[in-house]
XYZ file of C-alpha atoms in Angstrom:
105
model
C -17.325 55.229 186.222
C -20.371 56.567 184.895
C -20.802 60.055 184.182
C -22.914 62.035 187.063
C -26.788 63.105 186.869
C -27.383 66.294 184.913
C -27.904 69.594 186.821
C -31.160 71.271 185.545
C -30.609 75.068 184.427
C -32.447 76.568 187.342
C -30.023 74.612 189.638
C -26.964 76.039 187.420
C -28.315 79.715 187.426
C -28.811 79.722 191.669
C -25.359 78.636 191.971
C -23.721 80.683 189.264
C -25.687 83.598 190.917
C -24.559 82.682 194.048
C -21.010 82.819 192.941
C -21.801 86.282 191.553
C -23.310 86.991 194.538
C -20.197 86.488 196.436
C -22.044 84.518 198.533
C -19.479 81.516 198.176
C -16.236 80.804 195.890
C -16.321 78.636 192.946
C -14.274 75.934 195.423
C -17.477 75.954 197.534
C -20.232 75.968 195.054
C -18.186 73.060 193.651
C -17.743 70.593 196.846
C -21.424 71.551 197.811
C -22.970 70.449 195.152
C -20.484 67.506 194.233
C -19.077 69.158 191.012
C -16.060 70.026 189.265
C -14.723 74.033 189.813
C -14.351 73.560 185.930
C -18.172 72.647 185.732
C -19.083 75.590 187.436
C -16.342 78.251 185.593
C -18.054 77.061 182.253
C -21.640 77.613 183.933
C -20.520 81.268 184.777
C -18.743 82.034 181.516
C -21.499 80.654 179.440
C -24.172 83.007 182.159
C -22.605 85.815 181.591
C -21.953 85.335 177.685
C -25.394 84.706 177.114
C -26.281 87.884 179.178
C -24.030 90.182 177.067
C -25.772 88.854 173.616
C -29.435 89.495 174.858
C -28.140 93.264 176.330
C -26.519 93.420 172.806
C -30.128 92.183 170.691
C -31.874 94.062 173.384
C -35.462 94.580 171.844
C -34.632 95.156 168.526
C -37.374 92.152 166.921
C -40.418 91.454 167.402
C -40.819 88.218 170.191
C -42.540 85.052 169.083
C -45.870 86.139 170.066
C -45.615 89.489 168.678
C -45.404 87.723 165.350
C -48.084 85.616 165.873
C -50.148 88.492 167.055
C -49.212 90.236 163.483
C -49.394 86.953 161.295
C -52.849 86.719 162.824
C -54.356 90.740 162.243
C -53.141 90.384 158.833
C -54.752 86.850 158.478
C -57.848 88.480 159.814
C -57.215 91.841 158.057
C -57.390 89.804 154.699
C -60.692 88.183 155.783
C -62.092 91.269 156.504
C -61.335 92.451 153.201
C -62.517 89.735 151.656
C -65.755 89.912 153.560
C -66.256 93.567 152.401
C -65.428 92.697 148.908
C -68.328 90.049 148.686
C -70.363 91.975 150.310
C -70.227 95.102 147.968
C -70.481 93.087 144.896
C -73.809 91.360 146.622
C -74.733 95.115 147.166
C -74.271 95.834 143.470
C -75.515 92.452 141.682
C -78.940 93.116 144.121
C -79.337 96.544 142.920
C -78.695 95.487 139.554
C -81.640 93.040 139.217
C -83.871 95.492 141.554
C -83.113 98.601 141.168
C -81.206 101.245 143.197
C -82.337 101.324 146.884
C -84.469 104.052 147.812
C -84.173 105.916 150.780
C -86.896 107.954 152.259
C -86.363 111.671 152.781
């Protein structure tokens, strides 16, 4: 006997949540959607386990995009930088072979 199709997470968390819920028993959830109780136990345990570690991280690092919205400012921090540098020494090799800039006043 082959082993049966695999449940897609949304599926899992509307029936764990259900279960939760009190909406229906484990026994239910199980015969409705043609499962083991054990299936569905593991579901819940593994629901709620995975809960408690992100309540115990909470926000403590940065997200995925945060850091890629800092690994890009410094990028572009370090551009700028680079940009001013060039500039100033353009500024200063100019003036060298003309003369300091005069300003009217």
């Amino acid at each position: 006997m082959g082993r049966p199709p695999s449940i897609p997470a949304e599926k899992k968390t509307r029936i764990v949540l259900s279960v939760l819920a009190g909406e229906m028993s484990i026994a239910e959830a199980a015969r409705k959607e043609k499962v083991s109780e054990q299936s569905i136990g593991r579901w819940k345990a593994e629901f709620l386990e995975a809960g408690k570690t992100a309540l115990v991280a909470g926000r403590s690092g940065p997200s995925c995009r945060e850091e890629q919205l800092e690994a890009e400012v410094a990028e572009l921090t370090q551009a700028l930088g680079e940009a001013h540098l060039e500039a100033r020494v353009g500024k200063k090799s100019a003036e060298g072979r003309l003369g300091p800039s005069r300003t009217l006043g």
